[in-house]
mmCIF file of C-alpha atoms and ligand atoms in Angstrom:
data_model
loop_
_atom_site.group_PDB
_atom_site.id
_atom_site.type_symbol
_atom_site.label_atom_id
_atom_site.label_comp_id
_atom_site.label_asym_id
_atom_site.label_seq_id
_atom_site.Cartn_x
_atom_site.Cartn_y
_atom_site.Cartn_z
ATOM 1 C CA MET A 1 10.020 -69.451 59.576
ATOM 2 C CA THR A 2 6.470 -68.127 59.579
ATOM 3 C CA THR A 3 7.760 -64.909 61.062
ATOM 4 C CA THR A 4 9.927 -64.099 58.052
ATOM 5 C CA ARG A 5 7.651 -65.367 55.264
ATOM 6 C CA LEU A 6 4.378 -63.691 56.170
ATOM 7 C CA PRO A 7 5.525 -60.065 56.118
ATOM 8 C CA ALA A 8 7.132 -60.752 52.715
ATOM 9 C CA LEU A 9 3.837 -62.153 51.408
ATOM 10 C CA ARG A 10 1.997 -59.169 52.827
ATOM 11 C CA MET A 11 4.357 -56.788 51.043
ATOM 12 C CA LEU A 12 3.796 -58.651 47.776
ATOM 13 C CA ALA A 13 0.036 -58.521 48.261
ATOM 14 C CA ALA A 14 0.237 -54.825 49.106
ATOM 15 C CA ALA A 15 2.380 -54.133 46.038
ATOM 16 C CA ALA A 16 -0.036 -56.071 43.817
ATOM 17 C CA ALA A 17 -3.025 -54.236 45.248
ATOM 18 C CA ALA A 18 -1.280 -50.882 44.821
ATOM 19 C CA ALA A 19 -0.477 -51.749 41.184
ATOM 20 C CA LEU A 20 -4.131 -52.612 40.591
ATOM 21 C CA VAL A 21 -5.260 -49.319 42.076
ATOM 22 C CA LEU A 22 -2.802 -47.386 39.904
ATOM 23 C CA ALA A 23 -3.760 -49.283 36.742
ATOM 24 C CA GLY A 24 -7.498 -49.441 37.276
ATOM 25 C CA CYS A 25 -8.719 -46.057 38.437
ATOM 26 C CA GLY A 26 -7.968 -42.548 37.580
ATOM 27 C CA GLY A 27 -9.799 -40.902 40.460
ATOM 28 C CA GLY A 28 -12.542 -41.494 42.943
ATOM 29 C CA GLY A 29 -10.587 -42.703 45.994
ATOM 30 C CA GLY A 30 -9.140 -40.450 48.663
ATOM 31 C CA GLU A 31 -5.591 -39.214 48.476
ATOM 32 C CA GLY A 32 -2.673 -41.172 49.897
ATOM 33 C CA GLY A 33 -3.833 -43.534 52.709
ATOM 34 C CA GLY A 34 -5.678 -46.828 52.598
ATOM 35 C CA ASP A 35 -9.184 -47.785 51.597
ATOM 36 C CA ALA A 36 -10.371 -48.035 55.217
ATOM 37 C CA ALA A 37 -9.190 -46.194 58.290
ATOM 38 C CA GLY A 38 -7.416 -49.296 59.648
ATOM 39 C CA ALA A 39 -5.908 -50.469 56.357
ATOM 40 C CA PRO A 40 -2.431 -49.560 55.227
ATOM 41 C CA ALA A 41 -2.322 -48.082 51.684
ATOM 42 C CA GLY A 42 -3.648 -50.676 49.264
ATOM 43 C CA GLY A 43 -3.051 -53.491 51.761
ATOM 44 C CA GLU A 44 -4.862 -55.804 54.133
ATOM 45 C CA PRO A 45 -6.556 -54.347 57.207
ATOM 46 C CA LEU A 46 -4.473 -54.106 60.349
ATOM 47 C CA THR A 47 -4.914 -57.047 62.691
ATOM 48 C CA LEU A 48 -5.106 -56.451 66.432
ATOM 49 C CA GLY A 49 -4.780 -59.285 68.945
ATOM 50 C CA PHE A 50 -6.616 -58.238 72.111
ATOM 51 C CA SER A 51 -6.562 -60.227 75.351
ATOM 52 C CA GLN A 52 -9.323 -59.127 77.703
ATOM 53 C CA VAL A 53 -9.321 -59.846 81.470
ATOM 54 C CA GLY A 54 -12.747 -61.509 81.483
ATOM 55 C CA ALA A 55 -16.353 -60.504 82.096
ATOM 56 C CA GLU A 56 -16.215 -59.912 85.837
ATOM 57 C CA SER A 57 -18.060 -56.587 86.016
ATOM 58 C CA GLY A 58 -20.352 -54.113 84.285
ATOM 59 C CA TRP A 59 -17.249 -52.004 83.612
ATOM 60 C CA ARG A 60 -15.599 -54.902 81.782
ATOM 61 C CA THR A 61 -18.678 -55.547 79.629
ATOM 62 C CA ALA A 62 -18.726 -51.886 78.582
ATOM 63 C CA ASN A 63 -14.982 -51.953 77.903
ATOM 64 C CA THR A 64 -15.249 -55.066 75.698
ATOM 65 C CA LYS A 65 -18.078 -53.501 73.686
ATOM 66 C CA SER A 66 -16.109 -50.285 73.254
ATOM 67 C CA VAL A 67 -13.053 -52.188 71.956
ATOM 68 C CA GLN A 68 -15.125 -54.349 69.578
ATOM 69 C CA ASP A 69 -17.219 -51.465 68.216
ATOM 70 C CA SER A 70 -14.200 -49.190 67.762
ATOM 71 C CA ALA A 71 -12.190 -51.857 65.946
ATOM 72 C CA ALA A 72 -15.085 -52.419 63.528
ATOM 73 C CA ALA A 73 -15.510 -48.667 62.989
ATOM 74 C CA ALA A 74 -11.782 -48.250 62.295
ATOM 75 C CA GLY A 75 -11.649 -51.192 59.877
ATOM 76 C CA ILE A 76 -9.242 -53.059 62.146
ATOM 77 C CA GLU A 77 -9.500 -56.863 62.202
ATOM 78 C CA LEU A 78 -9.852 -57.844 65.855
ATOM 79 C CA GLN A 79 -8.715 -61.183 67.270
ATOM 80 C CA PHE A 80 -10.467 -61.115 70.659
ATOM 81 C CA SER A 81 -9.640 -63.482 73.507
ATOM 82 C CA ASP A 82 -11.343 -63.640 76.931
ATOM 83 C CA ALA A 83 -8.910 -64.786 79.657
ATOM 84 C CA GLN A 84 -11.583 -65.519 82.261
ATOM 85 C CA GLN A 85 -9.539 -63.712 84.933
ATOM 86 C CA LYS A 86 -6.547 -66.075 84.490
ATOM 87 C CA GLN A 87 -3.030 -64.866 83.711
ATOM 88 C CA GLU A 88 -2.079 -68.209 82.134
ATOM 89 C CA ASN A 89 -4.890 -67.750 79.576
ATOM 90 C CA GLN A 90 -3.595 -64.283 78.707
ATOM 91 C CA ILE A 91 -0.052 -65.576 78.214
ATOM 92 C CA LYS A 92 -1.395 -68.335 75.925
ATOM 93 C CA ALA A 93 -3.432 -65.796 73.942
ATOM 94 C CA ILE A 94 -0.441 -63.466 73.501
ATOM 95 C CA ARG A 95 1.721 -66.377 72.295
ATOM 96 C CA SER A 96 -0.992 -67.320 69.827
ATOM 97 C CA PHE A 97 -1.151 -63.705 68.554
ATOM 98 C CA ILE A 98 2.625 -63.800 68.049
ATOM 99 C CA GLN A 99 2.315 -67.051 66.071
ATOM 100 C CA GLN A 100 -0.445 -65.573 63.926
ATOM 101 C CA ARG A 101 1.754 -62.527 63.236
ATOM 102 C CA VAL A 102 -0.877 -59.948 64.165
ATOM 103 C CA ASP A 103 0.234 -56.354 63.537
ATOM 104 C CA VAL A 104 -0.318 -55.135 67.108
ATOM 105 C CA ILE A 105 -1.077 -56.826 70.442
ATOM 106 C CA ALA A 106 -3.096 -55.064 73.148
ATOM 107 C CA PHE A 107 -4.053 -56.477 76.514
ATOM 108 C CA SER A 108 -5.459 -55.556 79.885
ATOM 109 C CA PRO A 109 -3.270 -57.509 82.326
ATOM 110 C CA VAL A 110 -5.259 -59.382 84.975
ATOM 111 C CA VAL A 111 -2.364 -58.933 87.451
ATOM 112 C CA GLU A 112 0.676 -56.632 87.436
ATOM 113 C CA SER A 113 3.551 -59.135 87.695
ATOM 114 C CA GLY A 114 4.943 -61.959 85.607
ATOM 115 C CA TRP A 115 4.840 -60.541 82.080
ATOM 116 C CA ASP A 116 8.506 -60.030 81.158
ATOM 117 C CA THR A 117 9.051 -63.338 79.344
ATOM 118 C CA VAL A 118 6.029 -63.148 77.057
ATOM 119 C CA LEU A 119 6.522 -59.427 76.415
ATOM 120 C CA MET A 120 10.122 -60.153 75.422
ATOM 121 C CA GLU A 121 8.818 -62.790 72.969
ATOM 122 C CA ALA A 122 6.567 -60.160 71.365
ATOM 123 C CA LYS A 123 9.442 -57.690 71.207
ATOM 124 C CA ARG A 124 11.716 -60.243 69.531
ATOM 125 C CA ALA A 125 8.945 -60.899 66.994
ATOM 126 C CA ASN A 126 8.777 -57.135 66.337
ATOM 127 C CA ILE A 127 5.105 -56.926 67.319
ATOM 128 C CA PRO A 128 4.315 -53.749 69.269
ATOM 129 C CA VAL A 129 2.334 -54.197 72.491
ATOM 130 C CA ILE A 130 -0.129 -51.694 73.954
ATOM 131 C CA LEU A 131 -1.217 -51.982 77.580
ATOM 132 C CA THR A 132 -4.809 -50.935 77.988
ATOM 133 C CA ASP A 133 -6.753 -50.272 81.211
ATOM 134 C CA ARG A 134 -4.197 -51.945 83.536
ATOM 135 C CA SER A 135 -0.422 -51.727 83.768
ATOM 136 C CA VAL A 136 2.371 -54.227 84.437
ATOM 137 C CA ASP A 137 5.246 -53.830 86.895
ATOM 138 C CA SER A 138 8.008 -54.720 84.383
ATOM 139 C CA ALA A 139 11.130 -52.627 84.990
ATOM 140 C CA ASP A 140 11.884 -52.693 81.251
ATOM 141 C CA THR A 141 9.397 -50.228 79.793
ATOM 142 C CA SER A 142 10.700 -50.881 76.267
ATOM 143 C CA LEU A 143 8.639 -54.098 76.377
ATOM 144 C CA TYR A 144 5.510 -52.124 75.491
ATOM 145 C CA ALA A 145 4.819 -49.107 73.292
ATOM 146 C CA THR A 146 2.375 -47.261 75.528
ATOM 147 C CA PHE A 147 -0.085 -47.625 78.389
ATOM 148 C CA LEU A 148 -3.628 -46.268 77.937
ATOM 149 C CA GLY A 149 -5.828 -46.162 81.018
ATOM 150 C CA SER A 150 -6.914 -44.532 84.265
ATOM 151 C CA ASP A 151 -4.781 -43.265 87.107
ATOM 152 C CA PHE A 152 -5.948 -45.770 89.726
ATOM 153 C CA ILE A 153 -3.963 -44.186 92.582
ATOM 154 C CA GLU A 154 -5.736 -40.901 91.881
ATOM 155 C CA GLU A 155 -9.091 -42.713 91.922
ATOM 156 C CA GLY A 156 -8.277 -44.060 95.410
ATOM 157 C CA ARG A 157 -7.236 -40.569 96.512
ATOM 158 C CA LYS A 158 -10.549 -39.098 95.287
ATOM 159 C CA ALA A 159 -12.482 -41.705 97.302
ATOM 160 C CA GLY A 160 -10.384 -40.924 100.397
ATOM 161 C CA GLN A 161 -10.737 -37.169 99.899
ATOM 162 C CA TRP A 162 -14.532 -37.367 99.896
ATOM 163 C CA LEU A 163 -14.520 -39.356 103.146
ATOM 164 C CA LEU A 164 -12.007 -36.963 104.692
ATOM 165 C CA GLU A 165 -14.327 -34.054 103.917
ATOM 166 C CA GLN A 166 -17.429 -35.874 105.213
ATOM 167 C CA THR A 167 -15.695 -36.701 108.488
ATOM 168 C CA ALA A 168 -13.890 -33.381 108.991
ATOM 169 C CA GLY A 169 -14.083 -32.385 112.656
ATOM 170 C CA ALA A 170 -15.273 -35.855 113.730
ATOM 171 C CA THR A 171 -13.788 -36.872 117.040
ATOM 172 C CA GLU A 172 -15.285 -40.376 117.179
ATOM 173 C CA PRO A 173 -13.559 -43.322 115.468
ATOM 174 C CA VAL A 174 -14.818 -44.069 111.933
ATOM 175 C CA ASN A 175 -14.691 -47.803 111.121
ATOM 176 C CA ILE A 176 -14.092 -48.537 107.459
ATOM 177 C CA VAL A 177 -14.237 -51.881 105.653
ATOM 178 C CA GLU A 178 -12.646 -52.257 102.225
ATOM 179 C CA LEU A 179 -13.604 -54.598 99.398
ATOM 180 C CA GLN A 180 -10.503 -54.964 97.265
ATOM 181 C CA GLY A 181 -10.437 -55.861 93.585
ATOM 182 C CA THR A 182 -8.602 -58.882 92.197
ATOM 183 C CA THR A 183 -5.500 -59.616 94.268
ATOM 184 C CA GLY A 184 -2.344 -58.458 92.499
ATOM 185 C CA SER A 185 -4.198 -56.356 89.908
ATOM 186 C CA ALA A 186 -3.126 -52.759 89.309
ATOM 187 C CA PRO A 187 -6.511 -51.228 90.240
ATOM 188 C CA ALA A 188 -6.687 -53.184 93.522
ATOM 189 C CA ILE A 189 -3.129 -52.238 94.515
ATOM 190 C CA ASP A 190 -3.412 -48.593 93.465
ATOM 191 C CA ARG A 191 -6.932 -47.850 94.713
ATOM 192 C CA GLN A 192 -5.960 -49.208 98.125
ATOM 193 C CA GLU A 193 -2.771 -47.137 98.156
ATOM 194 C CA GLY A 194 -4.391 -43.836 97.096
ATOM 195 C CA PHE A 195 -7.221 -44.194 99.604
ATOM 196 C CA ALA A 196 -4.884 -45.112 102.500
ATOM 197 C CA GLU A 197 -2.589 -42.185 101.689
ATOM 198 C CA VAL A 198 -5.414 -39.633 101.998
ATOM 199 C CA ILE A 199 -7.337 -41.005 104.995
ATOM 200 C CA ALA A 200 -4.065 -41.115 106.978
ATOM 201 C CA GLN A 201 -4.602 -37.360 107.449
ATOM 202 C CA ASN A 202 -7.349 -38.094 109.996
ATOM 203 C CA PRO A 203 -6.289 -40.561 112.724
ATOM 204 C CA ASN A 204 -9.947 -41.280 113.516
ATOM 205 C CA LEU A 205 -10.377 -43.033 110.165
ATOM 206 C CA THR A 206 -9.383 -46.697 110.406
ATOM 207 C CA VAL A 207 -9.694 -49.559 107.923
ATOM 208 C CA ILE A 208 -10.770 -52.352 110.294
ATOM 209 C CA ALA A 209 -11.047 -55.068 107.607
ATOM 210 C CA SER A 210 -9.912 -55.351 104.000
ATOM 211 C CA GLN A 211 -10.408 -58.355 101.727
ATOM 212 C CA THR A 212 -10.731 -59.167 98.044
ATOM 213 C CA GLY A 213 -14.146 -59.592 96.404
ATOM 214 C CA ASP A 214 -12.452 -60.169 93.020
ATOM 215 C CA PHE A 215 -14.324 -57.252 91.391
ATOM 216 C CA THR A 216 -17.523 -59.375 91.240
ATOM 217 C CA ARG A 217 -20.998 -58.819 92.656
ATOM 218 C CA SER A 218 -21.084 -62.276 94.279
ATOM 219 C CA GLY A 219 -17.630 -61.716 95.782
ATOM 220 C CA GLY A 220 -18.750 -58.376 97.230
ATOM 221 C CA ARG A 221 -21.871 -59.936 98.755
ATOM 222 C CA GLN A 222 -20.030 -62.886 100.334
ATOM 223 C CA VAL A 223 -17.202 -60.840 101.831
ATOM 224 C CA MET A 224 -19.588 -58.171 103.141
ATOM 225 C CA GLU A 225 -21.684 -60.887 104.819
ATOM 226 C CA ALA A 226 -18.544 -62.037 106.636
ATOM 227 C CA PHE A 227 -17.561 -58.446 107.528
ATOM 228 C CA LEU A 228 -21.010 -57.792 108.995
ATOM 229 C CA LYS A 229 -20.808 -60.914 111.150
ATOM 230 C CA SER A 230 -17.383 -60.141 112.584
ATOM 231 C CA HIS A 231 -17.756 -56.327 112.804
ATOM 232 C CA PRO A 232 -21.125 -55.062 114.099
ATOM 233 C CA ASP A 233 -19.795 -51.484 114.129
ATOM 234 C CA ILE A 234 -19.067 -50.706 110.439
ATOM 235 C CA ASP A 235 -19.524 -47.011 109.498
ATOM 236 C CA VAL A 236 -18.168 -46.942 105.946
ATOM 237 C CA LEU A 237 -17.664 -49.358 103.057
ATOM 238 C CA TYR A 238 -15.059 -48.536 100.412
ATOM 239 C CA ALA A 239 -15.481 -50.935 97.443
ATOM 240 C CA HIS A 240 -12.943 -50.902 94.605
ATOM 241 C CA ASN A 241 -15.778 -51.189 92.069
ATOM 242 C CA ASP A 242 -19.536 -50.735 91.724
ATOM 243 C CA ASP A 243 -20.263 -54.439 91.295
ATOM 244 C CA MET A 244 -18.748 -55.382 94.652
ATOM 245 C CA GLY A 245 -20.559 -52.418 96.226
ATOM 246 C CA LEU A 246 -23.872 -53.619 94.752
ATOM 247 C CA GLY A 247 -23.276 -57.139 96.084
ATOM 248 C CA ALA A 248 -22.450 -55.663 99.496
ATOM 249 C CA ILE A 249 -25.713 -53.675 99.467
ATOM 250 C CA GLU A 250 -27.610 -56.985 99.218
ATOM 251 C CA ALA A 251 -25.698 -58.286 102.257
ATOM 252 C CA ILE A 252 -26.303 -55.059 104.231
ATOM 253 C CA GLU A 253 -30.039 -55.136 103.508
ATOM 254 C CA ALA A 254 -30.222 -58.827 104.390
ATOM 255 C CA ALA A 255 -28.592 -57.955 107.729
ATOM 256 C CA GLY A 256 -31.411 -55.462 108.398
ATOM 257 C CA LYS A 257 -29.304 -52.324 107.879
ATOM 258 C CA VAL A 258 -29.895 -49.413 105.510
ATOM 259 C CA PRO A 259 -27.168 -48.961 102.882
ATOM 260 C CA GLY A 260 -26.179 -45.336 102.405
ATOM 261 C CA GLN A 261 -27.444 -44.452 105.893
ATOM 262 C CA ASP A 262 -26.320 -46.982 108.520
ATOM 263 C CA ILE A 263 -23.254 -47.652 106.390
ATOM 264 C CA GLN A 264 -21.897 -44.980 104.027
ATOM 265 C CA ILE A 265 -20.762 -46.494 100.728
ATOM 266 C CA ILE A 266 -18.062 -45.280 98.340
ATOM 267 C CA THR A 267 -17.369 -47.166 95.092
ATOM 268 C CA VAL A 268 -15.393 -46.777 91.856
ATOM 269 C CA ASP A 269 -16.534 -47.078 88.163
ATOM 270 C CA ALA A 270 -19.888 -45.263 87.723
ATOM 271 C CA VAL A 271 -21.590 -47.909 85.578
ATOM 272 C CA LYS A 272 -25.379 -47.517 85.189
ATOM 273 C CA ASP A 273 -26.348 -49.903 88.030
ATOM 274 C CA GLY A 274 -23.958 -48.163 90.397
ATOM 275 C CA MET A 275 -25.228 -44.733 89.334
ATOM 276 C CA GLN A 276 -28.822 -45.872 89.888
ATOM 277 C CA ALA A 277 -27.937 -47.014 93.428
ATOM 278 C CA LEU A 278 -26.259 -43.635 93.999
ATOM 279 C CA ALA A 279 -29.342 -41.798 92.704
ATOM 280 C CA ASP A 280 -31.472 -43.975 95.048
ATOM 281 C CA GLY A 281 -29.294 -43.074 98.050
ATOM 282 C CA LYS A 282 -27.922 -46.596 98.567
ATOM 283 C CA ILE A 283 -24.411 -45.543 97.508
ATOM 284 C CA ASN A 284 -23.094 -42.167 98.701
ATOM 285 C CA TYR A 285 -20.240 -41.378 96.300
ATOM 286 C CA ILE A 286 -18.733 -42.849 93.138
ATOM 287 C CA VAL A 287 -15.345 -42.171 91.593
ATOM 288 C CA GLU A 288 -15.562 -42.607 87.823
ATOM 289 C CA CYS A 289 -13.369 -45.068 85.913
ATOM 290 C CA ASN A 290 -14.073 -44.714 82.202
ATOM 291 C CA PRO A 291 -14.297 -48.022 80.276
ATOM 292 C CA LEU A 292 -14.804 -46.431 76.836
ATOM 293 C CA LEU A 293 -11.165 -46.836 75.804
ATOM 294 C CA GLY A 294 -11.842 -48.283 72.336
ATOM 295 C CA PRO A 295 -11.539 -45.143 70.149
ATOM 296 C CA GLN A 296 -8.259 -44.038 71.763
ATOM 297 C CA LEU A 297 -6.928 -47.581 71.596
ATOM 298 C CA MET A 298 -7.610 -47.882 67.855
ATOM 299 C CA ASP A 299 -5.909 -44.541 67.257
ATOM 300 C CA LEU A 300 -2.817 -45.790 69.114
ATOM 301 C CA VAL A 301 -2.925 -49.118 67.238
ATOM 302 C CA GLN A 302 -2.839 -47.314 63.896
ATOM 303 C CA LYS A 303 -0.007 -45.070 65.025
ATOM 304 C CA VAL A 304 2.257 -47.778 66.446
ATOM 305 C CA ALA A 305 1.602 -49.995 63.408
ATOM 306 C CA ALA A 306 2.712 -47.105 61.195
ATOM 307 C CA GLY A 307 5.855 -46.661 63.293
ATOM 308 C CA GLU A 308 4.736 -43.248 64.584
ATOM 309 C CA GLU A 309 5.795 -41.917 67.977
ATOM 310 C CA VAL A 310 3.133 -42.234 70.679
ATOM 311 C CA PRO A 311 3.197 -40.937 74.272
ATOM 312 C CA ALA A 312 4.473 -43.521 76.779
ATOM 313 C CA ARG A 313 1.379 -42.915 78.931
ATOM 314 C CA VAL A 314 -2.150 -41.827 77.984
ATOM 315 C CA VAL A 315 -4.305 -41.081 81.048
ATOM 316 C CA THR A 316 -8.095 -41.267 80.826
ATOM 317 C CA GLU A 317 -10.074 -38.220 81.949
ATOM 318 C CA GLU A 318 -12.541 -38.940 84.744
ATOM 319 C CA THR A 319 -14.835 -37.281 87.252
ATOM 320 C CA THR A 320 -16.718 -38.059 90.490
ATOM 321 C CA PHE A 321 -20.433 -38.282 91.296
ATOM 322 C CA ASP A 322 -22.609 -37.571 94.306
ATOM 323 C CA THR A 323 -26.351 -38.288 94.362
ATOM 324 C CA GLU A 324 -27.395 -35.113 92.531
ATOM 325 C CA ALA A 325 -24.711 -35.529 89.859
ATOM 326 C CA ALA A 326 -25.785 -39.159 89.342
ATOM 327 C CA LYS A 327 -29.435 -38.138 88.856
ATOM 328 C CA ALA A 328 -28.362 -35.573 86.251
ATOM 329 C CA ALA A 329 -26.015 -37.955 84.408
ATOM 330 C CA LEU A 330 -28.167 -41.117 84.390
ATOM 331 C CA PRO A 331 -30.506 -40.297 81.457
ATOM 332 C CA SER A 332 -27.587 -40.008 79.032
ATOM 333 C CA ARG A 333 -25.254 -42.562 80.606
ATOM 334 C CA GLN A 334 -23.910 -44.884 77.877
ATOM 335 C CA TYR A 335 -22.866 -47.802 80.096
HETATM 336 O O1 AHR B 1 -9.354 -52.431 85.579
HETATM 337 C C1 AHR B 1 -10.543 -51.750 85.752
HETATM 338 C C2 AHR B 1 -11.376 -52.436 86.797
HETATM 339 O O2 AHR B 1 -11.609 -53.771 86.410
HETATM 340 C C3 AHR B 1 -12.752 -51.870 87.002
HETATM 341 O O3 AHR B 1 -12.787 -50.815 87.906
HETATM 342 C C4 AHR B 1 -13.463 -53.056 87.542
HETATM 343 O O4 AHR B 1 -14.858 -52.935 87.586
HETATM 344 C C5 AHR B 1 -12.990 -54.060 86.567
HETATM 345 O O5 AHR B 1 -13.299 -55.324 86.827
#
């Protein structure tokens, strides 16, 4: 019942507001569109329901700020929900957005699988869904309007490519340990896949242990402590994000080893703390994953709400950093 009445009320309100504008002012406003970037002509602002993964990393904090700041700048009313890394919380939040009849739903799925039912509910309610940062593995791609975010497989490939180049011509075995992101999440699955694909070109490169640190600093420290106990011969650490890499550095130092020298470290993200560790020589290479998705997201929100065509996939542009590049980038780094 709510689903049919509210749009009708909105149309009435919009018509009334439009009539007021026509009757009351002869000039002054801009042509055509609404009174704020996110407002339809003469109507209420667009409402966006956004379900965030949590606050597990520096990347996530920067991403949340980008979404919140960009919504405010675009005049879009944001309903923000923090899922605390739990899929059940995200499903609850999406159902609540459907009940509230938001104009658009966006979310960053904590894991890839298990979304079809709730996405179908949004589709039946005629509320467009935008995937942001992470994807889902639903076979039915009509369940969402677009996916904005990084190419995580490519990020894994870039990490592997750097190691391949550093170890070119090496005849000795190179023992790698891997700190995976959240189990079942798109970045953990894809960064592992891209890295494995590239290092397979050199049979001397072997991943001797691989375990999740859940994208957190404490997870990275704990798992690295265990790796160091069971594998005294680690040459390289590949961490799926900076935070886990930074936690691992604490464990490496506590074990009396020198991070960046005794153990080469590759991470993903390029948040300020990670870049500082790279500039200090404690990390050797970082593959960037850009969290500043807010402006592009708000642009897509406005377009899908207006019924405009949007690309099915929008890939974020990213780079890589070595120590010198980190030193150059740090003074102007935003996050
Ligand atoms: O989905 C993006 C990943 O999630 C980031 O690389 C990681 O830091 C975050 O927790």
